[in-house]
PDB file of C-alpha atoms in Angstrom:
ATOM      1  CA  MET A  29     -44.349 -30.936  64.958  1.00 54.00           C
ATOM      2  CA  ASP A  30     -46.015 -33.758  63.019  1.00 62.00           C
ATOM      3  CA  MET A  31     -44.767 -37.176  64.258  1.00 62.00           C
ATOM      4  CA  GLU A  32     -45.162 -38.766  60.805  1.00 66.00           C
ATOM      5  CA  ARG A  33     -42.808 -36.172  59.332  1.00 68.00           C
ATOM      6  CA  LEU A  34     -40.205 -36.906  62.022  1.00 62.00           C
ATOM      7  CA  THR A  35     -40.012 -40.562  61.017  1.00 63.00           C
ATOM      8  CA  GLU A  36     -40.032 -40.016  57.234  1.00 71.00           C
ATOM      9  CA  GLU A  37     -37.157 -41.732  55.465  1.00 69.00           C
ATOM     10  CA  PRO A  38     -35.004 -39.910  52.920  1.00 71.00           C
ATOM     11  CA  GLU A  39     -34.472 -41.466  49.512  1.00 79.00           C
ATOM     12  CA  TRP A  40     -31.448 -43.761  49.668  1.00 80.00           C
ATOM     13  CA  ILE A  41     -29.138 -44.785  46.841  1.00 87.00           C
ATOM     14  CA  PHE A  42     -27.694 -48.232  47.554  1.00 91.00           C
ATOM     15  CA  PRO A  43     -24.029 -48.621  46.468  1.00 93.00           C
ATOM     16  CA  TYR A  44     -24.418 -52.192  45.178  1.00 93.00           C
ATOM     17  CA  ASP A  45     -22.711 -51.492  41.843  1.00 90.00           C
ATOM     18  CA  TYR A  46     -19.497 -50.473  43.645  1.00 93.00           C
ATOM     19  CA  MET A  47     -19.393 -53.213  46.282  1.00 95.00           C
ATOM     20  CA  ALA A  48     -17.133 -56.269  46.333  1.00 96.00           C
ATOM     21  CA  VAL A  49     -18.147 -59.486  48.071  1.00 96.00           C
ATOM     22  CA  GLY A  50     -17.655 -58.926  51.817  1.00 96.00           C
ATOM     23  CA  ASP A  51     -18.240 -55.153  51.716  1.00 97.00           C
ATOM     24  CA  SER A  52     -20.966 -53.694  53.910  1.00 97.00           C
ATOM     25  CA  PHE A  53     -22.713 -50.432  54.673  1.00 96.00           C
ATOM     26  CA  PHE A  54     -24.892 -49.084  57.503  1.00 96.00           C
ATOM     27  CA  ILE A  55     -28.090 -47.080  57.093  1.00 94.00           C
ATOM     28  CA  PRO A  56     -29.542 -45.363  60.169  1.00 93.00           C
ATOM     29  CA  THR A  57     -33.337 -45.657  60.308  1.00 91.00           C
ATOM     30  CA  LEU A  58     -36.267 -45.569  62.706  1.00 89.00           C
ATOM     31  CA  ARG A  59     -38.066 -48.112  60.499  1.00 91.00           C
ATOM     32  CA  PRO A  60     -35.642 -51.027  60.076  1.00 94.00           C
ATOM     33  CA  ALA A  61     -38.230 -53.469  58.682  1.00 94.00           C
ATOM     34  CA  GLN A  62     -39.158 -51.094  55.848  1.00 92.00           C
ATOM     35  CA  MET A  63     -35.507 -50.280  55.116  1.00 94.00           C
ATOM     36  CA  ASN A  64     -34.657 -53.985  55.146  1.00 96.00           C
ATOM     37  CA  TYR A  65     -37.350 -54.586  52.521  1.00 95.00           C
ATOM     38  CA  ALA A  66     -36.142 -51.666  50.357  1.00 94.00           C
ATOM     39  CA  ALA A  67     -32.510 -52.850  50.508  1.00 95.00           C
ATOM     40  CA  ASP A  68     -33.536 -56.419  49.649  1.00 96.00           C
ATOM     41  CA  ILE A  69     -35.622 -55.339  46.629  1.00 95.00           C
ATOM     42  CA  ALA A  70     -32.778 -53.125  45.374  1.00 94.00           C
ATOM     43  CA  ALA A  71     -30.310 -56.028  45.712  1.00 96.00           C
ATOM     44  CA  LYS A  72     -32.575 -58.305  43.696  1.00 96.00           C
ATOM     45  CA  LYS A  73     -32.827 -55.672  40.950  1.00 94.00           C
ATOM     46  CA  SER A  74     -29.017 -55.460  40.911  1.00 93.00           C
ATOM     47  CA  ARG A  75     -28.851 -59.280  40.802  1.00 95.00           C
ATOM     48  CA  ILE A  76     -26.629 -59.621  43.856  1.00 95.00           C
ATOM     49  CA  LYS A  77     -27.053 -61.466  47.146  1.00 96.00           C
ATOM     50  CA  VAL A  78     -26.966 -59.683  50.477  1.00 97.00           C
ATOM     51  CA  LYS A  79     -27.433 -60.375  54.177  1.00 97.00           C
ATOM     52  CA  ILE A  80     -29.261 -57.666  56.102  1.00 97.00           C
ATOM     53  CA  TYR A  81     -29.391 -57.315  59.869  1.00 97.00           C
ATOM     54  CA  THR A  82     -30.978 -54.761  62.168  1.00 97.00           C
ATOM     55  CA  CYS A  83     -28.280 -53.379  64.446  1.00 96.00           C
ATOM     56  CA  GLU A  84     -27.083 -50.388  66.426  1.00 95.00           C
ATOM     57  CA  ARG A  85     -24.025 -48.296  65.607  1.00 94.00           C
ATOM     58  CA  GLU A  86     -22.765 -45.435  67.756  1.00 94.00           C
ATOM     59  CA  GLY A  87     -26.152 -45.225  69.466  1.00 95.00           C
ATOM     60  CA  HIS A  88     -28.188 -45.187  66.217  1.00 94.00           C
ATOM     61  CA  LEU A  89     -30.687 -47.859  65.190  1.00 96.00           C
ATOM     62  CA  GLY A  90     -30.323 -49.022  61.606  1.00 96.00           C
ATOM     63  CA  ILE A  91     -29.540 -51.856  59.238  1.00 97.00           C
ATOM     64  CA  ARG A  92     -26.216 -53.248  58.057  1.00 97.00           C
ATOM     65  CA  VAL A  93     -26.089 -54.763  54.587  1.00 97.00           C
ATOM     66  CA  TRP A  94     -23.321 -57.186  53.535  1.00 97.00           C
ATOM     67  CA  ARG A  95     -22.754 -58.273  49.954  1.00 97.00           C
ATOM     68  CA  THR A  96     -22.381 -62.056  49.941  1.00 95.00           C
ATOM     69  CA  ALA A  97     -22.341 -62.821  46.207  1.00 89.00           C
TER      70      ALA A  97
END
């Protein structure tokens, strides 16, 4: 099996329009730096502020995104 295909990311839809300040979501990923960048760009397009951290949840690497404003 092709290793590049194993680490391909699906297309994500960020729920920024439905989030209140203090809400968060987790996205599992093998490429947290790239997902961090994508989440940050999407937040800027939605004109909201977020904090994004690389973390682990239930044994899965990913990012957690909090809406701060």
